[in-house]
Coordinates of C-alpha atoms in Angstrom, one line a residue:
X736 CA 0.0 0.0 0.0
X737 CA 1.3 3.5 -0.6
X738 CA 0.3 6.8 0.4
X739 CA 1.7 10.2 -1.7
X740 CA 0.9 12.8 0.6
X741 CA 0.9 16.5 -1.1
X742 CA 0.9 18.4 2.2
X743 CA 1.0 21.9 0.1
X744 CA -1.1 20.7 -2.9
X745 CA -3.6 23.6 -2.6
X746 CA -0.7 26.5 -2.2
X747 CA 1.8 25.5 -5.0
X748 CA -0.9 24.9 -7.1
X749 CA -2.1 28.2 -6.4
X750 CA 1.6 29.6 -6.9
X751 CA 1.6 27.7 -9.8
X752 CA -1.2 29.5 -11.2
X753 CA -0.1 33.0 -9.8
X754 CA 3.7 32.9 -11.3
X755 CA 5.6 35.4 -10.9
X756 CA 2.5 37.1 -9.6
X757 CA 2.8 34.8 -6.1
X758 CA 3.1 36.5 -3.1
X759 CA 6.5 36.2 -1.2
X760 CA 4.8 36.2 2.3
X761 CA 4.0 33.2 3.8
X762 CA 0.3 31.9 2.5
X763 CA -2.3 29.9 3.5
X764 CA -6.1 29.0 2.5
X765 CA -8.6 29.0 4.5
X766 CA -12.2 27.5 4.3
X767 CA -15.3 26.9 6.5
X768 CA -15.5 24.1 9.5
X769 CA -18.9 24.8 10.9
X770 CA -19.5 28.2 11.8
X771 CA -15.8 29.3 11.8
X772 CA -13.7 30.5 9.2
X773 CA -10.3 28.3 9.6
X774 CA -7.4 28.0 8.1
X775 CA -7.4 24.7 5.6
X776 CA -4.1 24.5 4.0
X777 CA -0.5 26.4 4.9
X778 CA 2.8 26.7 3.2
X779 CA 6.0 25.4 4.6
X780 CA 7.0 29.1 5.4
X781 CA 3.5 29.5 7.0
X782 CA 3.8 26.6 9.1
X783 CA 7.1 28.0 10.6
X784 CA 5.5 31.1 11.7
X785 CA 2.9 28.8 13.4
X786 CA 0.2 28.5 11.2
X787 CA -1.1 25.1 10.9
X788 CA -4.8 23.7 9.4
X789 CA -7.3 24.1 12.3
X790 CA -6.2 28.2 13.1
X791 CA -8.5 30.3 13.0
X792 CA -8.6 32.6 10.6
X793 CA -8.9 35.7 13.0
X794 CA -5.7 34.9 15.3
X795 CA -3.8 33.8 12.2
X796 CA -4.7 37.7 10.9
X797 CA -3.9 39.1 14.5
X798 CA -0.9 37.4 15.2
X799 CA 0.6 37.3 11.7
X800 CA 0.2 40.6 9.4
X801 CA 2.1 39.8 7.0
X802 CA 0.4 36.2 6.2
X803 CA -1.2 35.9 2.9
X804 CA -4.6 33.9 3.2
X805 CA -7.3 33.0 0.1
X806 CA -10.6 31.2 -0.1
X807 CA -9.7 26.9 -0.4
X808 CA -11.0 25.3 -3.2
X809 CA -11.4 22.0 -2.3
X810 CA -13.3 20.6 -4.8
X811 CA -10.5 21.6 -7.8
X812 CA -7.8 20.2 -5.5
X813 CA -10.3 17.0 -5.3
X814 CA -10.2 17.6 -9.2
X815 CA -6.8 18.1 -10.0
X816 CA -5.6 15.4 -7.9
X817 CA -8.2 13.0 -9.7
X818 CA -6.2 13.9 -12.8
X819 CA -2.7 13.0 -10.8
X820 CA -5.1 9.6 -10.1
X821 CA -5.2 8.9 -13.3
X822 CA -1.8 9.5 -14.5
X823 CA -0.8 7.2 -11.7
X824 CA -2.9 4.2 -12.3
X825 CA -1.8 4.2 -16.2
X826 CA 1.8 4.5 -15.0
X827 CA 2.3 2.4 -12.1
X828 CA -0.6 0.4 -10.7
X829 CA -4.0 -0.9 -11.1
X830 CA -5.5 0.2 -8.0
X831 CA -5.3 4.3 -7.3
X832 CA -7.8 6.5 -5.6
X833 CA -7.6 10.3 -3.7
X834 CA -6.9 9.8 -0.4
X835 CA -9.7 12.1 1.2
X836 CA -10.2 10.3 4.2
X837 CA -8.8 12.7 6.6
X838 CA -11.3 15.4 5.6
X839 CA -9.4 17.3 2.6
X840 CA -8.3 15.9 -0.6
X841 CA -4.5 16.2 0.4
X842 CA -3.1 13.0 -1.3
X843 CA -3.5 9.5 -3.1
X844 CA -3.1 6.3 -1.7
X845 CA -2.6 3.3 -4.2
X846 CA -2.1 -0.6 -4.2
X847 CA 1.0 -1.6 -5.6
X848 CA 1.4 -5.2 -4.8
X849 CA 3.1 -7.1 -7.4
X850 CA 3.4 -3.7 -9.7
X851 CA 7.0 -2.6 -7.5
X852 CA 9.1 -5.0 -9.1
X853 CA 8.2 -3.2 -13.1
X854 CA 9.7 -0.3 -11.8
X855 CA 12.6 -1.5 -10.0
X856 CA 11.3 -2.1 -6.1
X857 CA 9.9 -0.1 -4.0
X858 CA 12.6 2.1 -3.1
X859 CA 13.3 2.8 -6.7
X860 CA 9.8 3.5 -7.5
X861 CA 9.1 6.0 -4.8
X862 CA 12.4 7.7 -5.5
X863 CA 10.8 8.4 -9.2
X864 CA 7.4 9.1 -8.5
X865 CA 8.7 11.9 -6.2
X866 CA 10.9 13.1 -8.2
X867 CA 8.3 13.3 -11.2
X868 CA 6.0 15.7 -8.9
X869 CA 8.9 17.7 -8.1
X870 CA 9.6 18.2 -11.1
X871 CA 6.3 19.6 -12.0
X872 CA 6.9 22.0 -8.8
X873 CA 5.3 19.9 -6.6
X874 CA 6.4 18.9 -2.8
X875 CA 5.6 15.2 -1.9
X876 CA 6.0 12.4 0.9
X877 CA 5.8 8.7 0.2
X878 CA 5.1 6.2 2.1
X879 CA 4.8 2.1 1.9
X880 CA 2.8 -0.1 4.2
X881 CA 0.6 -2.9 4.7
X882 CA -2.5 -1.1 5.3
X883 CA -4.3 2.3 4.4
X884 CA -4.4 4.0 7.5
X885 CA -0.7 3.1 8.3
X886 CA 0.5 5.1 5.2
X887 CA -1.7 7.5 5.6
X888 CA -0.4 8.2 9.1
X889 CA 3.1 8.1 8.4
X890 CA 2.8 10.5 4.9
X891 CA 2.0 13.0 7.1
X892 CA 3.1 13.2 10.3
X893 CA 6.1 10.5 9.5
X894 CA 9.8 11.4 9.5
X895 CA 10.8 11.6 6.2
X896 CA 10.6 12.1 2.5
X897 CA 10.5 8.5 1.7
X898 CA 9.3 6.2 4.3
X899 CA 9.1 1.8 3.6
X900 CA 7.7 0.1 6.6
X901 CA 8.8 -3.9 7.1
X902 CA 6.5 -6.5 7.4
X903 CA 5.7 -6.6 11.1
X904 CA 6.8 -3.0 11.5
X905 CA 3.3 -1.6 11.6
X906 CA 3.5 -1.2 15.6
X907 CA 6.2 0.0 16.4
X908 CA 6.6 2.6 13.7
X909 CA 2.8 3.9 14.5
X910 CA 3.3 4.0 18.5
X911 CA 5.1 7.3 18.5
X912 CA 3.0 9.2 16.2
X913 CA 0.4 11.4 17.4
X914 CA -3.6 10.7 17.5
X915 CA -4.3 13.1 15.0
X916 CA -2.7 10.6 12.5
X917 CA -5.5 8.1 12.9
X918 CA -8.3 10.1 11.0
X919 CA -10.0 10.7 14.1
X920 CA -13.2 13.5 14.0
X921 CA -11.7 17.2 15.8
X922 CA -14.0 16.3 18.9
X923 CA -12.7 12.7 19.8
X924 CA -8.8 14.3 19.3
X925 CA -10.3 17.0 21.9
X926 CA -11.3 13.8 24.0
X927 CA -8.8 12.0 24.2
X928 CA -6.4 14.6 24.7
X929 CA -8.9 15.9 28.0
X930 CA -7.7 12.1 28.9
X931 CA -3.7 12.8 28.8
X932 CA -4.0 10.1 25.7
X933 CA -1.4 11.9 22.5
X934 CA 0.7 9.3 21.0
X935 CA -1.4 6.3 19.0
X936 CA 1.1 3.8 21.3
X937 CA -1.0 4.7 24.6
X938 CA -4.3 4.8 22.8
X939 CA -3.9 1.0 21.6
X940 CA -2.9 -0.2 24.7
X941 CA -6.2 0.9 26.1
X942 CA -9.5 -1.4 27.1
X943 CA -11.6 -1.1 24.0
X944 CA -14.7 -1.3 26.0
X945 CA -14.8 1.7 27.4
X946 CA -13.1 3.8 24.8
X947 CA -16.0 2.5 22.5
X948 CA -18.5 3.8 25.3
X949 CA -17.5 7.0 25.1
X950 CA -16.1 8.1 21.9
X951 CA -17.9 5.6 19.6
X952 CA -17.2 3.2 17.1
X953 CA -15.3 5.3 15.1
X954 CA -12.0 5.4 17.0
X955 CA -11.3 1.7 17.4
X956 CA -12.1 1.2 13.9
X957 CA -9.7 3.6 12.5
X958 CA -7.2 1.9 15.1
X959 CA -8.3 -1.3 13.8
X960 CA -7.8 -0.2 9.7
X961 CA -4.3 1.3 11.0
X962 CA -3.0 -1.9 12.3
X963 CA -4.7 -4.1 9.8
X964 CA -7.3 -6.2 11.8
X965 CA -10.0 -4.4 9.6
X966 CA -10.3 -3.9 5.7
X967 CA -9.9 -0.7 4.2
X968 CA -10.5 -1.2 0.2
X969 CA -9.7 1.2 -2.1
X970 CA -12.7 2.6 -4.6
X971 CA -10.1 3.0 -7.2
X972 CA -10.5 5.8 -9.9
X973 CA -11.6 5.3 -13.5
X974 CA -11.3 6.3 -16.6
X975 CA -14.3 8.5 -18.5
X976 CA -16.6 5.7 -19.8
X977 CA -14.1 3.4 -19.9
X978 CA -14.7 -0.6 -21.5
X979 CA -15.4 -2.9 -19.1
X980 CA -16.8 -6.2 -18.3
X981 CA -17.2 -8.3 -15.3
X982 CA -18.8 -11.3 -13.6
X983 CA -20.0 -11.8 -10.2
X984 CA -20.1 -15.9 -8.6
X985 CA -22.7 -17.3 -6.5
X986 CA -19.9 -19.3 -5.0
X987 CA -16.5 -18.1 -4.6
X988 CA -13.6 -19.5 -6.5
X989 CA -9.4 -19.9 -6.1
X990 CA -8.5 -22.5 -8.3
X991 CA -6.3 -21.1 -11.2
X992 CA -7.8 -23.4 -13.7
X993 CA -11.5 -21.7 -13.1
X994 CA -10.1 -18.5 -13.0
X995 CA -8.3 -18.9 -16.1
X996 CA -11.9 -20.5 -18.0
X997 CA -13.7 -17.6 -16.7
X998 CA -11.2 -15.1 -17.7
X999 CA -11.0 -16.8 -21.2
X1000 CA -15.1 -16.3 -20.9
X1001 CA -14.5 -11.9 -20.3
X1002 CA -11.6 -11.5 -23.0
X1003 CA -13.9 -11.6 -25.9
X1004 CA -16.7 -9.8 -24.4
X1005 CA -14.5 -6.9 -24.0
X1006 CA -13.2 -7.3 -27.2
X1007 CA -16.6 -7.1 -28.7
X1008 CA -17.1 -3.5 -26.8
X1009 CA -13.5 -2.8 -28.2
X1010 CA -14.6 -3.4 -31.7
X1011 CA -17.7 -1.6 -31.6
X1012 CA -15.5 1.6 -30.7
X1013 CA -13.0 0.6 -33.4
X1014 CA -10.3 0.8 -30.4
X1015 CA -7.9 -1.7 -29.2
X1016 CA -6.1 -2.5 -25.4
X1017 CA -3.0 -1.0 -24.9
X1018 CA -3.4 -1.3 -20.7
X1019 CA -5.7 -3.9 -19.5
X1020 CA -6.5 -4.6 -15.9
X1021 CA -7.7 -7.5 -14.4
X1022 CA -9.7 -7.2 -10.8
X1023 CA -10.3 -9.9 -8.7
X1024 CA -12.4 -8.6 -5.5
X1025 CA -12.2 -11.7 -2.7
X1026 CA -14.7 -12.1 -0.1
X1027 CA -12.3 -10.0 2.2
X1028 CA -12.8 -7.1 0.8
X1029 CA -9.3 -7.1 -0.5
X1030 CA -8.3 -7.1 -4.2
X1031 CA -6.0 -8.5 -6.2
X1032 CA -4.6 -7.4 -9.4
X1033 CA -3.3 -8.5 -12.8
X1034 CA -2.1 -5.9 -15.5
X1035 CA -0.9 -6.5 -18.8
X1036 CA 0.4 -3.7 -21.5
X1037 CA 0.3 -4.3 -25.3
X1038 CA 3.3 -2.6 -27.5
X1039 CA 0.3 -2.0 -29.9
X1040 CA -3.0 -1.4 -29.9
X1041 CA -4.4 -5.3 -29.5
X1042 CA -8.1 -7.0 -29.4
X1043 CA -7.3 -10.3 -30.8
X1044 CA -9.0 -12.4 -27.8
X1045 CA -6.7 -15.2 -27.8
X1046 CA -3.5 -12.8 -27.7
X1047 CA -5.2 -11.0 -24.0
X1048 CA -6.4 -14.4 -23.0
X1049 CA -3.0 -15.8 -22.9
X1050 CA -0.9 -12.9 -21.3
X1051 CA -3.6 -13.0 -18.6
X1052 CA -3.1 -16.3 -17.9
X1053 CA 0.0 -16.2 -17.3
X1054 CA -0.2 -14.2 -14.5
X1055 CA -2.5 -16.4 -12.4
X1056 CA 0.5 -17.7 -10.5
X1057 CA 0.9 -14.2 -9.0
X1058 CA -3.1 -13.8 -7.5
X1059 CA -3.6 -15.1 -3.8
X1060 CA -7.2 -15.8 -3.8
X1061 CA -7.5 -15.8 0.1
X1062 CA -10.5 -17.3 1.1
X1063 CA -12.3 -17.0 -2.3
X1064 CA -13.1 -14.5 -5.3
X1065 CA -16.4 -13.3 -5.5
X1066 CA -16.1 -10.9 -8.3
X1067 CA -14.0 -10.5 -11.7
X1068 CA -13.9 -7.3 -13.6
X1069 CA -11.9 -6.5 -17.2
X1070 CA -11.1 -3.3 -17.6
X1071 CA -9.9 -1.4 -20.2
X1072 CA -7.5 1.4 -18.8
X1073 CA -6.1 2.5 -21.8
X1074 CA -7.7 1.9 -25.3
X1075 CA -6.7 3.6 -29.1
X1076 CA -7.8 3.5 -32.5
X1077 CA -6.6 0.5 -34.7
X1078 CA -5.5 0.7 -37.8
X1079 CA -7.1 -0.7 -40.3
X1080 CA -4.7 -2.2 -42.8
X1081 CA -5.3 -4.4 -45.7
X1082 CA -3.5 -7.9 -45.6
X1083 CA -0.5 -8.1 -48.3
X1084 CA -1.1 -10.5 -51.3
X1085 CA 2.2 -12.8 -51.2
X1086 CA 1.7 -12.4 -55.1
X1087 CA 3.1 -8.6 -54.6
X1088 CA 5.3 -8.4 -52.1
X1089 CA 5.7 -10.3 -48.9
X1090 CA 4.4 -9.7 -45.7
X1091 CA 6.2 -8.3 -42.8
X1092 CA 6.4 -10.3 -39.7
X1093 CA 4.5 -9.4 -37.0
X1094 CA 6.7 -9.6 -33.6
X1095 CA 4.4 -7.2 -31.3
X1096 CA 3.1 -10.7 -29.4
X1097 CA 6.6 -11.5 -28.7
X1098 CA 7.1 -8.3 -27.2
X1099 CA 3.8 -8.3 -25.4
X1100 CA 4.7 -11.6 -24.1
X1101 CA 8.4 -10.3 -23.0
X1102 CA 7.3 -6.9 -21.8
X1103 CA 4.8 -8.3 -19.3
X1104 CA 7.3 -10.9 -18.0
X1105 CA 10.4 -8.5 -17.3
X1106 CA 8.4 -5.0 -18.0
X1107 CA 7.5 -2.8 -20.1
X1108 CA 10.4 -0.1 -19.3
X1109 CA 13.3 -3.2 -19.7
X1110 CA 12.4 -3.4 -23.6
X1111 CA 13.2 -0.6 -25.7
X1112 CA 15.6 0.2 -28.8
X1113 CA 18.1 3.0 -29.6
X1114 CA 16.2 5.9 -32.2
X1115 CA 18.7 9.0 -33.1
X1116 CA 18.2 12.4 -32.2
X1117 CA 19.0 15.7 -33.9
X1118 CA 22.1 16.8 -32.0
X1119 CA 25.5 17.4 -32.9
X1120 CA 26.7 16.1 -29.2
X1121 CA 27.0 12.5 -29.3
X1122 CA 25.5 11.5 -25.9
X1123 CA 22.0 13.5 -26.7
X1124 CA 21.9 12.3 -30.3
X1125 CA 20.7 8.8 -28.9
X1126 CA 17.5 8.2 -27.0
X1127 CA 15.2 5.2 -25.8
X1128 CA 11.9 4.4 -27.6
X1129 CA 9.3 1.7 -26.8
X1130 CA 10.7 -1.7 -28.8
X1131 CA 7.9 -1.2 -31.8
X1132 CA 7.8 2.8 -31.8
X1133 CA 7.4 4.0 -35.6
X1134 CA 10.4 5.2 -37.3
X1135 CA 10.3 8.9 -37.4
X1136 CA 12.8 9.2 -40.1
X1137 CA 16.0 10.6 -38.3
X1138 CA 19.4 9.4 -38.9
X1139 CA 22.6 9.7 -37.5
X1140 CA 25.4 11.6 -39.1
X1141 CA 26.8 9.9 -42.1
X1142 CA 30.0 12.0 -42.5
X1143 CA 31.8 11.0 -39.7
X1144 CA 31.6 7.2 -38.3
X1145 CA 30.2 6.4 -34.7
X1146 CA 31.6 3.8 -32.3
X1147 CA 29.8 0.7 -31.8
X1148 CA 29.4 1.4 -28.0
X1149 CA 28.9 4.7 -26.9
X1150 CA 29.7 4.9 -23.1
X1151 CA 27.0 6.3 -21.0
X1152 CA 28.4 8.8 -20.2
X1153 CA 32.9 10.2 -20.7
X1154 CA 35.2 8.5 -18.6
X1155 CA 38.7 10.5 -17.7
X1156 CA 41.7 9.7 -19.5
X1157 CA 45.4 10.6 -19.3
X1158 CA 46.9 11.3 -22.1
X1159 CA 50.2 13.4 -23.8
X1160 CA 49.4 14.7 -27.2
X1161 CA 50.9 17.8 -28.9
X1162 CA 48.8 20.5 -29.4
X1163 CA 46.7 22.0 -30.9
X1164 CA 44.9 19.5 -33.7
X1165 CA 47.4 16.3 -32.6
X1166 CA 45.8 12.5 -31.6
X1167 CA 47.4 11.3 -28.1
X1168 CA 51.0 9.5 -28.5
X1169 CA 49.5 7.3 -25.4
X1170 CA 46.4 7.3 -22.8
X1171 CA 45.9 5.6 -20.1
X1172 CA 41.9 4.5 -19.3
X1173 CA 40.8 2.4 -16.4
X1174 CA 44.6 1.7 -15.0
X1175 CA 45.8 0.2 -18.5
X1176 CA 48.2 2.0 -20.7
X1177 CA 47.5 2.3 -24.4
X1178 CA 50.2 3.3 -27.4
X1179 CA 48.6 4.7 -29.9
X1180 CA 49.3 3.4 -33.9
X1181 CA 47.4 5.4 -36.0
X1182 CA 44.9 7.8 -35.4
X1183 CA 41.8 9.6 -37.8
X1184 CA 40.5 13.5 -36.4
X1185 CA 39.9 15.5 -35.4
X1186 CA 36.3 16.0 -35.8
X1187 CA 35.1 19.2 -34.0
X1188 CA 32.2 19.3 -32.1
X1189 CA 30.5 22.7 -31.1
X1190 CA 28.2 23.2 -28.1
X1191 CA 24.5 23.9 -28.4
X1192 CA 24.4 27.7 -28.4
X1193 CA 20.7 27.6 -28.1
X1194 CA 20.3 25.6 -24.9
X1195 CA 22.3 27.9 -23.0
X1196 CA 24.8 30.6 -22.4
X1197 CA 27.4 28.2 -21.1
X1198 CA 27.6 26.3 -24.1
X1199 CA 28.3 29.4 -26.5
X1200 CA 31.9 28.6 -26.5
X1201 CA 32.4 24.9 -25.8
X1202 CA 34.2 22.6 -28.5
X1203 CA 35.2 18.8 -28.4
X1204 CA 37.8 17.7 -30.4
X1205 CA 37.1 13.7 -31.7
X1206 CA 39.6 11.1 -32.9
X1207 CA 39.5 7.7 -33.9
X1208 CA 42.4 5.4 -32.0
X1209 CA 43.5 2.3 -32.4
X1210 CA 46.3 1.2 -30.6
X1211 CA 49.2 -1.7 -30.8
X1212 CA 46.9 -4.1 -29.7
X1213 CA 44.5 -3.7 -32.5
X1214 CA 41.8 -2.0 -30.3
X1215 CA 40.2 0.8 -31.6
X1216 CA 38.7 3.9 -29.6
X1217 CA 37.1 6.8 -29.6
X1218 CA 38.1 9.6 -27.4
X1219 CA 38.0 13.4 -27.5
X1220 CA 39.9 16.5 -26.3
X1221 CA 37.5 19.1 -24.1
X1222 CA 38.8 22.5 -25.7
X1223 CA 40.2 23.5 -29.4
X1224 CA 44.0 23.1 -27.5
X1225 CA 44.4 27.1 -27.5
X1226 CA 41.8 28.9 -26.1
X1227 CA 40.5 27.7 -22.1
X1228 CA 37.0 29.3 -22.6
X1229 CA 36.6 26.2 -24.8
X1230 CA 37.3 23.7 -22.4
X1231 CA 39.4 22.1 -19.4
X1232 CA 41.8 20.6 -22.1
X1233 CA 41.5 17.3 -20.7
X1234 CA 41.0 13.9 -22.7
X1235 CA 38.1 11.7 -22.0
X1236 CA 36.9 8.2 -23.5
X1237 CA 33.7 8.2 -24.9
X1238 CA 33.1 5.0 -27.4
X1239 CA 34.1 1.7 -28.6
X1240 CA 34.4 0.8 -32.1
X1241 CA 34.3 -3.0 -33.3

């Protein structure tokens, strides 16, 4: 389970909007709670000065001048982050939903079981999806756990940008949090902080019984969902009118062999609403909802736009081994995530030319084994610097017609990025006499360059002056290389003057 907590979603995206406009001062929103006018939302540099959601408005204005406060707008946050909902669940699991459930729309909580390992663990996959929102100018926590209201807890009132919580960890890493974490109404917080009860820790190790007397059912259930003795399920988001099919079972099932007759029974329904919308699957989910409330998921991607029944039903069913069905599925849903036109194309006559193979099912079939992001091939780029003239493309991408440079060869391997080399070479348009790269020593035979390469001037000021002088290598051993000089050799606002390795040739 993970909860992305956007604890200044509603003031950046109102910076956002304002640019350069935005007030410096410190700003916060405020909205109604009952008859009082309260603050909602504040800013890192208003929660410094003291401000925090719950002030009210008129000793935030009394005690703080210079704070900047405008109307909430919960209901475009809850829209905005719906969007952010959606982006999520095409990009990195099934299950996603706005995580309201603390009063404010303030952050997303989704299911990523079995979806980590496409995106290179957990750690790996938090790390990114921060980094995306950042990116965008948004500040984020992240947090993994086993249940809803343990994430939930820890996004916001956790230690932490990123936060992973171990099997078995649940207790002790909720005990020192406050009781506001728990998603507990204003008046039972009041309560139970009357009682000298404000660290979750205490509160669990207290009779139920008379806790339930006299705040209600509502506080030992959210203690329950926290420490996962109680359900929380997820009412994930959904696509506008989306394709979709599903089945419901008098009696549950778990045997991979039904699941896999019934799921051969959905596949060409859904095709059948595909067809009628001339669209095909490029991300399909498969829900199974058990009698636990919980549910388990199975996605699969297509490198084209696919409704051939047989093709879905197979890549499906391969999957089964990964679905716990617990004490029995009750319900199995189809649904289409992603969908786009098909072609229509007209099948070759082998009496004209002959046909070209078709290989999108073997990448389906690999994609959804290792991922989707671990298959991809090289396309060129328009730029004279070799390391940006290459980038990644999905394996079956269409061939925009760019080339390489034909005047000058490339190596075979093109290191990721230059490696340091030492090297003595006379300048200013001389190959090295010898390098040395990695702790071996190279003597240089023969040599072909250079081959000058100018910065970008368009990308920036700093690269207005740049140059790289390229030469071929190969040296006594017959190895061949391709290294280059920073700087023309005269003039240091060209370059540090220093030799790097940069290729391979075969």
């Amino acid at each position: 389970m993970v909860s992305l907590y956007l604890p200044l979603w509603p003031t950046e995206r109102i910076r956002k909007k304002l640019g350069n406009a935005a007030p410096e001062t410190p700003l916060a929103l405020a909205g109604r709670e009952g008859s009082r006018r309260v603050v909602m939302s504040a800013d890192l540099d208003a929660r410094k000065i003291g401000v925090t959601p719950g002030t009210p408005v008129a000793k935030a204005n009394a005690l703080y001048p210079d704070l900047t406060i405008m109307e909430a707008d919960p209901e475009g946050d809850r829209a905005g982050l719906e969007a952010l909902a959606l982006w999520f669940q095409r990009r990195i699991a099934p299950i996603v939903a706005v995580d309201a459930s603390g009063g404010l729309p303030d952050g997303i909580v989704m299911d990523t079981t079995g979806a980590d390992h496409l995106h290179g663990g957990e750690p790996a996959m938090l790390e990114a999806v921060v980094r995306r929102l950042a990116d965008s100018g948004f500040t984020a926590k992240a947090t993994i756990a086993g249940t809803w209201g343990a994430a939930h807890a820890l996004a916001r009132y956790g230690r932490g940008r990123i936060i992973i919580v171990p099997e078995g960890g649940i207790p002790d890493v909720l005990s020192g949090l406050p009781i506001e974490a728990l998603r507990l109404p204003a008046a039972v917080i009041e309560g139970l902080r009357t009682l000298g009860i404000s660290r979750i820790g205490k509160l669990a190790a207290m009779p139920r019984a008379p806790l339930t007397l006299r705040f209600g059912p509502e506080l030992t259930r959210r203690l329950d969902q926290a420490y996962g003795r109680v359900a929380e399920p997820i009412q994930a988001v959904r696509p506008v009118d989306p394709v979709s099919v599903a089945r419901n079972f008098a009696e549950p099932i778990g045997a991979a062999e039904t699941i896999a007759r019934y799921i051969g029974k959905l596949v060409p329904l859904l095709c059948e609403g595909l067809d009628a919308r001339g669209d095909g699957i490029r991300l399909l989910d498969l829900l199974l909802h058990r009698l636990d409330s919980q549910t388990q998921t199975i996605r699969i991607a297509t490198a084209r736009p696919a409704r051939d029944a047989k093709h879905l039903t197979r890549l499906l069913c391969e999957k089964i081994e990964t679905i716990d069905p617990g004490y029995g599925i009750e319900r199995m849903e189809l649904v289409a995530v992603l969908a786009e036109p098909m072609e229509v194309r007209q099948r070759v006559s082998s009496l004209i030319e002959e046909e070209e193979a078709d290989i999108s099912g073997l990448i389906d079939t690999l994609a959804n084994r290792v991922g989707g992001e671990s298959l991809y091939r090289f396309a060129p780029v328009e730029s004279d610097i070799p390391e940006r003239s290459v980038c990644r493309v999905p394996a079956l991408a269409p061939d925009d017609g760019a080339t390489w440079p034909v005047g000058w060869p490339r190596p075979t391997r093109l290191l990721s990025r230059p490696e340091p080399v030492q090297a003595m070479a006379e300048l200013p348009d001389q190959p090295p006499i010898f390098f040395i790269w990695r702790g071996i020593r190279h003597r240089v035979r023969c040599a072909d360059g250079p081959e000058r390469v100018f910065g970008e001037w368009w990308k920036g000021d700093t690269e207005l002056t740049i140059a790289r002088d390229y030469f071929r290598i190969e040296d006594t051993a017959g190895d061949r290389f391709w290294v280059f000089r920073e700087g023309d050799g005269e003039h240091g606002e060209t370059g540090s003057q220093r030799w790097f390795m940069h290729g391979l040739f075969a």
